[in-house]
């Protein structure tokens, strides 16, 4: 392997990445919680799907207040996931199968049980005091008006030392102080530990939140409601971009590693903010989730607008990545509106995801169209769900166990699953869909295969033929040597489509045509919710 640099055509640009929520992927020891040995067991499935890398949500030692996003030791695997030996075996076997491994890295906060925080909170003069964000209160009140993302003040009074500490999420997740002189270097050592072990990169949790205003100014309040804030002093501070640059320097000391930042903005899908973190030359992260596809309305023009805005915002060398869903949101198939034709809409969305310019990320289960699962109150596990029920049920409904087959618990566990499986586990599962040529799973497999066989789909330019206003989104992917056309009908109506003069299409793949119908065309009728990919001939 050669040294990484931003110009190089590398795996994370042309590859497809699969996001595993480890508690729910595959259990191997019957305790009802997915684990590393379970992932090892399913590497064959992932290889057959055709993906190039996996991003695994956190598996570090954790009290599991936020299911791993509260880390108490960055160098240990949590016993619920397995052991360090299991992890090194996963890494080795994944690499043998040609699958890269990306870990989640949580820089904004640790668990309150992390030894750093225990030390930091032990006295006002502790050497690690400044590793976290401590402040005096004001007349018995928190230091300022900052709100936590999970509701309430972001400050918690520590009785022992009489100061408040900042927690942007739950109080068991104290925020680290990235303005401290020592902390960044120490934290980078934790990342180095995994890089030295051979992991291929990191997904950087809430990376745009890590630095806060130096002067601790109050956030502006919206509509006079204290809980509604414009997070200008708690998000997207310049210092976060500087840290990202340092992370890039660290990764560049290794071959071929990648960083993908979670840039959750308010309003979501603020492409310009997300793009600020991306590589200009070699000084930013490699990829950023901007959430714009996720929050787009089901409408060809709306998708066109978000895609174009995202691409136009990217710096010259910036490379997009695209995603339909993740472990914090509703399942994509249930976001498509009106509860009609959801399977067909999921196929249109899959074709979009896998034919756009940029690295596609697939959330586990999306490839079989897993639905949100209703979780009864007594079985809610997500702390957000517990806190806000019945207003908000939490995030469990999109984190239920993977549906593999018709065996008990969908083949996920022989024990009692930590979250209930969806009722449809017998009719919607991997085994079932493997046997159905027109299933969503086979569409995903075929699209990934097609993407791999086509230079233009992997790295060609994106050239829209229209703006989607008539319900069809059509675009070319072009390398100069090869031109592919993608036609997506977002409507339930038949449409006719004509190629520009002198151009002909030859169907390569279609949700509505059999291979016998893969003819040459200049003009064609597009069925409701049809997704078709063609080779263009002059
Ligand atoms: C990110 C994670 C989410 C977690 C939060 C706090 O948004 O995706 O699951 O709760 O950060 O770490």
Coordinates of C-alpha atoms and ligand atoms in Angstrom, one line a residue:
X1 CA 0.0 0.0 0.0
X2 CA 1.2 3.5 -0.7
X3 CA 1.0 6.6 1.5
X4 CA -2.4 8.2 1.6
X5 CA -2.9 11.5 -0.1
X6 CA -6.0 13.4 -1.2
X7 CA -5.5 13.0 -4.9
X8 CA -5.2 9.2 -4.8
X9 CA -8.0 7.1 -6.0
X10 CA -8.6 5.0 -3.0
X11 CA -10.9 2.4 -1.4
X12 CA -13.0 4.8 0.6
X13 CA -13.9 6.8 -2.5
X14 CA -14.9 3.9 -4.7
X15 CA -16.1 1.6 -2.0
X16 CA -19.5 1.0 -0.4
X17 CA -19.6 1.1 3.4
X18 CA -22.0 -0.8 5.7
X19 CA -22.9 0.5 9.1
X20 CA -23.3 -2.1 11.8
X21 CA -25.0 -1.4 15.1
X22 CA -23.2 -4.2 16.9
X23 CA -25.7 -4.9 19.7
X24 CA -28.2 -5.8 17.0
X25 CA -26.3 -7.5 14.2
X26 CA -25.6 -11.0 15.3
X27 CA -25.4 -12.6 18.8
X28 CA -23.0 -15.5 19.1
X29 CA -23.3 -16.5 22.8
X30 CA -27.0 -16.4 23.5
X31 CA -27.0 -13.4 25.8
X32 CA -29.4 -11.6 23.5
X33 CA -26.8 -8.9 22.6
X34 CA -25.0 -8.8 19.3
X35 CA -21.2 -9.2 19.5
X36 CA -17.9 -9.3 17.6
X37 CA -18.0 -13.0 17.1
X38 CA -21.4 -12.6 15.5
X39 CA -20.0 -10.0 13.1
X40 CA -17.2 -12.5 12.2
X41 CA -19.9 -15.1 11.5
X42 CA -21.6 -12.8 9.1
X43 CA -18.5 -11.7 7.1
X44 CA -19.5 -14.1 4.3
X45 CA -22.9 -12.3 4.0
X46 CA -21.2 -8.9 3.9
X47 CA -18.7 -10.1 1.3
X48 CA -21.5 -11.4 -0.9
X49 CA -23.4 -8.2 -0.5
X50 CA -20.3 -6.7 -2.1
X51 CA -19.4 -4.0 0.4
X52 CA -15.8 -2.7 0.9
X53 CA -15.9 -1.6 4.5
X54 CA -17.9 -1.6 7.7
X55 CA -18.4 1.2 10.2
X56 CA -19.2 -0.3 13.6
X57 CA -20.9 1.8 16.3
X58 CA -18.9 1.9 19.5
X59 CA -17.8 -1.3 21.2
X60 CA -15.4 0.2 23.8
X61 CA -15.8 -0.3 27.5
X62 CA -18.9 1.6 28.6
X63 CA -21.6 1.8 31.3
X64 CA -24.0 1.8 28.4
X65 CA -26.0 4.8 29.4
X66 CA -26.0 5.8 25.7
X67 CA -25.2 2.2 24.5
X68 CA -21.5 2.8 23.9
X69 CA -21.5 6.5 23.1
X70 CA -20.4 6.9 26.7
X71 CA -16.9 5.4 26.8
X72 CA -15.1 4.5 30.1
X73 CA -12.0 3.1 28.4
X74 CA -11.1 3.8 24.8
X75 CA -8.5 0.9 24.7
X76 CA -10.8 -1.8 25.9
X77 CA -13.6 -3.8 24.2
X78 CA -16.8 -3.9 26.3
X79 CA -17.5 -7.5 27.6
X80 CA -21.0 -7.3 25.9
X81 CA -19.2 -7.1 22.6
X82 CA -16.5 -9.6 23.3
X83 CA -12.7 -9.4 23.9
X84 CA -9.7 -7.7 22.4
X85 CA -8.8 -11.1 20.9
X86 CA -12.2 -11.3 19.2
X87 CA -11.6 -7.8 17.8
X88 CA -8.2 -8.6 16.4
X89 CA -9.6 -11.7 14.8
X90 CA -12.4 -9.7 13.3
X91 CA -9.9 -7.2 11.9
X92 CA -7.8 -10.0 10.4
X93 CA -10.7 -11.9 8.9
X94 CA -12.4 -8.8 7.6
X95 CA -9.1 -7.8 5.9
X96 CA -8.7 -11.2 4.4
X97 CA -12.2 -10.9 3.0
X98 CA -11.3 -7.4 1.5
X99 CA -13.4 -5.6 4.0
X100 CA -12.0 -2.5 5.8
X101 CA -13.0 -1.7 9.4
X102 CA -13.9 1.8 10.6
X103 CA -14.5 2.4 14.3
X104 CA -16.7 5.0 15.9
X105 CA -14.6 7.6 17.8
X106 CA -16.3 9.8 20.4
X107 CA -14.3 12.9 21.0
X108 CA -16.9 15.3 22.4
X109 CA -17.4 13.5 25.7
X110 CA -16.5 10.4 27.8
X111 CA -18.5 8.5 30.3
X112 CA -18.6 10.1 33.7
X113 CA -17.1 6.7 34.8
X114 CA -14.0 7.3 32.7
X115 CA -11.0 7.5 35.0
X116 CA -10.1 10.9 33.4
X117 CA -13.4 12.3 34.6
X118 CA -13.2 10.6 38.0
X119 CA -9.8 12.3 38.5
X120 CA -10.9 15.6 37.0
X121 CA -13.9 15.8 39.4
X122 CA -11.8 14.8 42.5
X123 CA -10.6 18.4 43.3
X124 CA -10.4 21.9 41.9
X125 CA -6.6 21.5 41.6
X126 CA -6.4 18.0 40.0
X127 CA -4.0 17.8 37.1
X128 CA -6.8 16.7 34.8
X129 CA -9.3 19.3 36.0
X130 CA -9.0 21.3 32.8
X131 CA -9.5 18.1 30.6
X132 CA -13.2 18.7 31.1
X133 CA -15.2 21.9 31.0
X134 CA -15.7 23.2 34.5
X135 CA -17.3 26.6 35.4
X136 CA -18.5 28.5 38.4
X137 CA -22.3 29.0 38.6
X138 CA -23.9 32.4 38.7
X139 CA -25.9 33.2 41.9
X140 CA -26.9 29.6 42.3
X141 CA -27.6 29.1 38.6
X142 CA -25.7 27.3 35.8
X143 CA -22.9 29.4 34.2
X144 CA -25.0 30.2 31.1
X145 CA -28.1 29.2 29.1
X146 CA -26.6 26.3 27.0
X147 CA -29.0 23.5 26.6
X148 CA -28.1 19.8 26.3
X149 CA -29.2 18.0 23.1
X150 CA -31.3 15.7 25.2
X151 CA -33.2 18.5 27.0
X152 CA -32.5 20.7 30.1
X153 CA -29.5 22.6 31.0
X154 CA -26.1 21.4 29.6
X155 CA -24.6 22.1 33.1
X156 CA -24.5 19.8 36.1
X157 CA -23.5 21.0 39.5
X158 CA -20.8 18.8 41.1
X159 CA -21.6 19.0 44.9
X160 CA -18.1 18.1 45.9
X161 CA -16.1 20.9 44.2
X162 CA -19.0 23.3 43.9
X163 CA -18.5 23.9 40.2
X164 CA -20.6 22.9 37.2
X165 CA -19.4 20.7 34.4
X166 CA -20.7 20.8 30.8
X167 CA -22.5 17.9 29.2
X168 CA -23.9 18.4 25.7
X169 CA -25.8 15.1 26.0
X170 CA -26.7 13.2 29.1
X171 CA -25.1 14.2 32.5
X172 CA -23.3 10.8 32.4
X173 CA -21.5 12.1 29.3
X174 CA -19.3 15.1 30.4
X175 CA -17.8 17.1 27.6
X176 CA -14.0 17.0 27.1
X177 CA -12.2 20.3 26.8
X178 CA -10.5 20.5 23.4
X179 CA -9.0 23.9 24.3
X180 CA -6.9 22.3 27.0
X181 CA -3.2 22.2 26.1
X182 CA -2.7 18.5 27.0
X183 CA -6.0 16.7 26.3
X184 CA -5.8 16.6 22.5
X185 CA -2.4 14.9 22.5
X186 CA -3.6 12.4 25.0
X187 CA -6.7 11.7 23.1
X188 CA -4.8 11.2 19.8
X189 CA -2.8 8.5 21.6
X190 CA -6.1 6.6 22.1
X191 CA -6.8 6.9 18.4
X192 CA -3.2 5.9 17.6
X193 CA -3.7 2.7 19.6
X194 CA -6.4 1.5 17.1
X195 CA -4.6 2.7 14.1
X196 CA -1.5 0.8 15.1
X197 CA -3.7 -2.2 15.5
X198 CA -4.7 -1.8 11.9
X199 CA -8.1 -0.3 11.9
X200 CA -8.9 1.6 8.7
X201 CA -10.3 4.7 10.1
X202 CA -12.9 6.4 12.2
X203 CA -16.4 7.8 12.1
X204 CA -16.1 10.9 14.2
X205 CA -19.1 11.3 16.5
X206 CA -20.6 14.8 16.6
X207 CA -17.3 16.3 15.4
X208 CA -18.8 19.8 14.9
X209 CA -19.7 20.0 18.6
X210 CA -16.4 19.4 20.2
X211 CA -15.2 23.0 20.7
X212 CA -17.3 25.5 22.6
X213 CA -17.1 29.3 22.8
X214 CA -14.0 30.5 24.7
X215 CA -16.1 33.2 26.4
X216 CA -19.1 31.0 27.2
X217 CA -21.5 33.4 25.7
X218 CA -25.2 32.7 25.9
X219 CA -26.7 31.1 22.8
X220 CA -29.5 33.2 21.2
X221 CA -32.9 32.0 22.2
X222 CA -35.5 31.5 19.5
X223 CA -39.2 32.6 19.8
X224 CA -38.5 33.4 23.5
X225 CA -38.5 29.7 24.3
X226 CA -35.3 29.0 26.4
X227 CA -35.2 25.3 25.1
X228 CA -35.1 26.6 21.5
X229 CA -31.6 27.8 20.9
X230 CA -29.4 28.8 18.0
X231 CA -26.3 26.8 18.9
X232 CA -23.9 29.4 17.6
X233 CA -21.6 29.2 20.6
X234 CA -21.7 25.4 21.1
X235 CA -21.4 24.1 17.6
X236 CA -19.2 24.7 14.5
X237 CA -16.6 26.7 16.4
X238 CA -13.4 27.3 14.5
X239 CA -11.4 25.2 16.9
X240 CA -13.4 22.0 15.9
X241 CA -12.1 22.5 12.3
X242 CA -8.5 22.9 13.8
X243 CA -8.9 19.6 15.7
X244 CA -10.1 17.9 12.5
X245 CA -7.0 19.1 10.8
X246 CA -4.9 17.5 13.5
X247 CA -6.8 14.2 13.2
X248 CA -6.0 14.3 9.5
X249 CA -2.3 14.8 10.2
X250 CA -2.5 11.7 12.5
X251 CA -4.3 9.6 9.9
X252 CA -1.9 10.7 7.1
X253 CA 1.0 9.1 9.1
X254 CA -0.6 5.8 8.1
X255 CA -1.6 4.2 4.8
X256 CA -5.0 4.5 3.4
X257 CA -7.0 5.4 6.5
X258 CA -10.2 7.4 6.4
X259 CA -12.2 9.7 8.6
X260 CA -15.9 10.4 8.3
X261 CA -17.4 13.1 10.4
X262 CA -20.9 13.3 11.7
X263 CA -21.9 16.9 11.1
X264 CA -25.3 17.3 12.4
X265 CA -26.5 20.8 11.8
X266 CA -29.5 22.8 12.7
X267 CA -31.5 22.9 10.4
X268 CA -30.3 19.4 9.3
X269 CA -28.7 19.1 5.9
X270 CA -26.8 22.4 6.1
X271 CA -24.3 21.4 3.4
X272 CA -22.1 24.5 3.7
X273 CA -21.4 23.9 7.4
X274 CA -20.6 20.2 6.7
X275 CA -18.3 21.1 3.8
X276 CA -16.2 23.3 6.1
X277 CA -14.8 20.2 7.7
X278 CA -13.7 18.5 4.4
X279 CA -10.3 18.3 2.9
X280 CA -8.9 21.4 1.3
X281 CA -5.7 19.9 0.1
X282 CA -5.0 17.5 2.9
X283 CA -6.1 19.4 5.9
X284 CA -9.6 18.3 6.6
X285 CA -11.5 15.1 7.1
X286 CA -12.0 12.8 4.2
X287 CA -15.8 12.5 4.3
X288 CA -18.7 14.2 6.1
X289 CA -22.3 13.2 6.6
X290 CA -24.4 16.2 5.9
X291 CA -27.8 14.5 6.4
X292 CA -29.4 16.2 3.4
X293 CA -30.6 13.1 1.6
X294 CA -32.0 11.8 4.9
X295 CA -34.1 14.9 5.4
X296 CA -35.1 15.4 1.8
X297 CA -38.9 15.3 1.1
X298 CA -40.0 12.4 -1.2
X299 CA -40.0 14.4 -4.4
X300 CA -37.6 14.4 -7.3
X301 CA -37.1 18.1 -7.2
X302 CA -36.4 18.2 -3.5
X303 CA -33.7 15.4 -3.9
X304 CA -32.3 17.3 -6.9
X305 CA -32.0 20.4 -4.8
X306 CA -30.3 18.7 -1.8
X307 CA -27.9 16.8 -4.0
X308 CA -26.9 19.9 -6.0
X309 CA -26.5 22.0 -2.9
X310 CA -24.3 19.4 -1.3
X311 CA -22.1 19.0 -4.3
X312 CA -21.9 22.7 -5.0
X313 CA -20.8 23.3 -1.3
X314 CA -17.9 20.9 -1.5
X315 CA -14.4 22.2 -1.7
X316 CA -12.5 21.5 -4.9
X317 CA -11.0 18.3 -3.7
X318 CA -13.9 17.4 -1.4
X319 CA -15.5 14.0 -1.9
X320 CA -19.2 13.5 -1.0
X321 CA -20.6 10.6 0.9
X322 CA -24.3 9.7 0.9
X323 CA -26.5 8.0 3.4
X324 CA -30.2 7.3 3.8
X325 CA -30.3 6.4 7.5
X326 CA -28.5 5.7 10.7
X327 CA -29.0 4.4 14.3
X328 CA -30.4 7.8 15.5
X329 CA -33.2 8.1 13.0
X330 CA -36.3 6.3 11.8
X331 CA -35.8 3.6 9.2
X332 CA -35.6 5.1 5.7
X333 CA -38.3 2.9 4.3
X334 CA -40.8 4.3 6.8
X335 CA -39.8 7.9 6.1
X336 CA -41.1 7.7 2.5
X337 CA -44.5 9.2 2.8
X338 CA -48.1 8.1 2.7
X339 CA -47.3 4.5 3.6
X340 CA -47.9 3.5 0.0
X341 CA -45.6 1.8 -2.4
X342 CA -42.9 1.8 0.3
X343 CA -41.0 -1.1 -1.1
X344 CA -40.9 0.5 -4.6
X345 CA -39.8 3.8 -3.1
X346 CA -37.1 2.0 -1.2
X347 CA -35.8 0.6 -4.5
X348 CA -35.8 4.1 -6.0
X349 CA -33.9 5.4 -3.0
X350 CA -31.4 2.4 -3.1
X351 CA -30.7 3.2 -6.8
X352 CA -30.2 6.8 -6.0
X353 CA -27.8 6.0 -3.1
X354 CA -25.7 3.6 -5.2
X355 CA -25.5 5.6 -8.4
X356 CA -24.8 9.1 -7.0
X357 CA -21.3 10.5 -6.9
X358 CA -19.8 9.9 -3.5
X359 CA -19.3 7.0 -1.0
X360 CA -22.5 5.3 -0.1
X361 CA -23.2 4.2 3.5
X362 CA -25.9 1.5 4.0
X363 CA -27.4 1.1 7.5
X364 CA -27.7 -2.5 8.5
X365 CA -31.1 -4.0 7.5
X366 CA -31.8 -1.2 5.0
X367 CA -30.9 -3.7 2.3
X368 CA -33.9 -5.9 3.3
X369 CA -36.1 -2.9 3.9
X370 CA -36.4 -3.4 7.7
X371 CA -39.2 -1.3 9.2
X372 CA -39.4 0.6 12.5
X373 CA -40.5 -1.7 15.2
X374 CA -43.1 -0.6 17.8
X375 CA -41.4 -0.9 21.2
X376 CA -43.8 -1.1 24.2
X377 CA -43.0 1.3 27.0
X378 CA -41.8 -1.5 29.3
X379 CA -39.2 -2.5 26.7
X380 CA -37.8 0.9 25.8
X381 CA -34.0 0.9 26.2
X382 CA -32.9 4.1 24.7
X383 CA -32.4 6.8 27.4
X384 CA -34.0 9.4 25.1
X385 CA -37.1 7.2 24.8
X386 CA -37.3 6.7 28.5
X387 CA -37.0 10.4 29.1
X388 CA -39.5 11.6 26.5
X389 CA -42.1 8.8 26.3
X390 CA -44.9 9.2 25.2
X391 CA -43.9 12.3 23.2
X392 CA -41.0 10.5 21.6
X393 CA -40.5 6.7 21.8
X394 CA -36.7 7.0 21.3
X395 CA -34.4 5.5 18.8
X396 CA -34.9 1.8 19.6
X397 CA -37.4 1.2 16.9
X398 CA -34.6 1.5 14.2
X399 CA -32.1 -0.5 16.2
X400 CA -33.9 -3.8 16.5
X401 CA -32.1 -7.1 15.7
X402 CA -31.2 -8.0 12.2
X403 CA -33.7 -10.3 10.5
X404 CA -31.6 -13.2 9.1
X405 CA -34.0 -16.1 8.6
X406 CA -37.1 -17.9 9.9
X407 CA -35.4 -19.4 13.0
X408 CA -36.5 -18.1 16.4
X409 CA -35.6 -14.4 16.9
X410 CA -34.9 -14.1 13.2
X411 CA -31.7 -16.1 13.6
X412 CA -30.2 -13.2 15.6
X413 CA -29.9 -14.9 19.0
X414 CA -30.8 -18.2 20.8
X415 CA -31.5 -16.2 23.9
X416 CA -33.8 -13.3 24.8
X417 CA -33.1 -10.4 22.4
X418 CA -32.2 -7.1 24.0
X419 CA -34.8 -5.4 21.9
X420 CA -37.9 -7.2 20.4
X421 CA -37.7 -8.1 16.7
X422 CA -40.2 -6.7 14.2
X423 CA -43.4 -8.7 13.7
X424 CA -42.5 -9.2 10.0
X425 CA -39.4 -11.2 10.8
X426 CA -40.8 -14.4 9.1
X427 CA -41.6 -12.7 5.9
X428 CA -38.9 -10.1 5.7
X429 CA -35.5 -11.6 6.2
X430 CA -32.2 -12.2 4.5
X431 CA -32.8 -15.9 3.7
X432 CA -36.2 -15.1 2.2
X433 CA -35.0 -12.3 0.0
X434 CA -32.0 -14.2 -1.2
X435 CA -34.4 -16.5 -2.9
X436 CA -36.5 -13.8 -4.6
X437 CA -34.8 -12.4 -7.7
X438 CA -36.7 -9.1 -7.4
X439 CA -36.2 -8.6 -3.7
X440 CA -34.7 -5.4 -2.3
X441 CA -31.7 -7.4 -1.2
X442 CA -31.0 -8.6 -4.7
X443 CA -31.4 -5.1 -6.0
X444 CA -28.8 -3.9 -3.5
X445 CA -26.4 -6.7 -4.5
X446 CA -26.9 -6.0 -8.2
X447 CA -26.5 -2.2 -7.8
X448 CA -23.3 -2.7 -5.8
X449 CA -22.0 -5.1 -8.5
X450 CA -22.9 -2.6 -11.2
X451 CA -21.2 0.2 -9.4
X452 CA -18.1 -1.9 -9.1
X453 CA -18.1 -2.7 -12.8
X454 CA -18.5 0.9 -13.9
X455 CA -15.8 3.6 -13.7
X456 CA -18.4 6.3 -14.2
X457 CA -20.6 5.1 -11.3
X458 CA -17.5 5.0 -9.1
X459 CA -15.9 8.2 -9.8
X460 CA -17.5 10.0 -12.8
X461 CA -18.9 13.4 -12.6
X462 CA -22.6 14.0 -11.8
X463 CA -24.5 15.8 -14.5
X464 CA -28.2 16.3 -14.0
X465 CA -30.4 16.2 -17.1
X466 CA -33.3 18.0 -15.4
X467 CA -34.2 19.5 -12.1
X468 CA -36.8 16.8 -11.2
X469 CA -39.8 19.2 -11.4
X470 CA -41.7 16.7 -13.6
X471 CA -41.3 14.0 -11.0
X472 CA -38.4 12.2 -12.7
X473 CA -34.8 12.7 -11.6
X474 CA -32.4 11.9 -14.4
X475 CA -28.6 12.3 -14.4
X476 CA -25.5 11.2 -16.2
X477 CA -22.4 9.8 -14.5
X478 CA -19.6 10.5 -16.8
X479 CA -15.9 9.8 -17.0
X480 CA -15.3 11.0 -20.6
X481 CA -14.8 7.3 -21.7
X482 CA -18.0 6.0 -20.3
X483 CA -21.4 7.6 -19.7
X484 CA -24.1 6.1 -17.5
X485 CA -27.6 7.5 -17.3
X486 CA -29.8 7.0 -14.2
X487 CA -33.6 7.6 -14.5
X488 CA -35.7 7.6 -11.3
X489 CA -39.4 8.1 -11.3
X490 CA -40.4 9.4 -7.9
X491 CA -44.1 9.4 -8.8
X492 CA -46.9 6.9 -9.0
X493 CA -47.5 7.9 -12.6
X494 CA -46.2 6.6 -15.9
X495 CA -43.9 9.2 -17.6
X496 CA -42.2 9.4 -20.9
X497 CA -38.5 10.2 -21.1
X498 CA -36.5 11.3 -24.1
X499 CA -32.7 11.4 -24.3
X500 CA -31.0 14.5 -25.8
X501 CA -30.6 14.2 -29.6
X502 CA -28.0 11.8 -31.0
X503 CA -27.8 9.9 -27.8
X504 CA -29.1 6.3 -27.2
X505 CA -29.5 4.4 -24.1
X506 CA -29.0 0.7 -23.4
X507 CA -30.6 -0.5 -20.2
X508 CA -28.1 -2.1 -17.8
X509 CA -30.4 -2.6 -14.8
X510 CA -34.0 -1.8 -14.0
X511 CA -36.5 -2.3 -11.3
X512 CA -39.2 -2.8 -13.9
X513 CA -37.7 -4.5 -16.9
X514 CA -36.6 -8.0 -17.6
X515 CA -33.2 -8.5 -19.3
X516 CA -35.1 -9.3 -22.6
X517 CA -36.4 -5.8 -22.5
X518 CA -32.9 -4.2 -22.1
X519 CA -33.1 -2.7 -25.5
X520 CA -31.6 0.4 -27.1
X521 CA -33.8 3.5 -26.8
X522 CA -34.0 7.2 -27.6
X523 CA -37.3 7.6 -26.0
X524 CA -39.1 5.4 -23.4
X525 CA -42.0 5.0 -21.1
X526 CA -41.0 5.0 -17.4
X527 CA -43.3 3.1 -15.1
X528 CA -44.5 4.4 -11.7
X529 CA -41.6 4.3 -9.3
X530 CA -39.2 2.8 -11.9
X531 CA -35.5 3.1 -11.4
X532 CA -33.4 2.3 -14.4
X533 CA -29.7 2.6 -15.1
X534 CA -28.5 2.7 -18.8
X535 CA -25.3 2.9 -20.7
X536 CA -25.3 5.9 -23.0
X537 CA -24.1 5.6 -26.6
X538 CA -23.6 8.5 -29.1
Ligands
LIG1 C1 -24.1 10.9 18.0 C2 -24.5 9.4 18.0 C3 -25.7 9.2 19.0 C4 -25.2 9.6 20.4 C5 -24.7 11.0 20.4 C6 -23.9 11.3 21.6 O1 -25.1 11.7 17.5 O2 -24.8 9.0 16.7 O3 -26.1 7.9 19.0 O4 -26.3 9.5 21.3 O5 -23.8 11.2 19.3 O6 -22.7 10.6 21.7

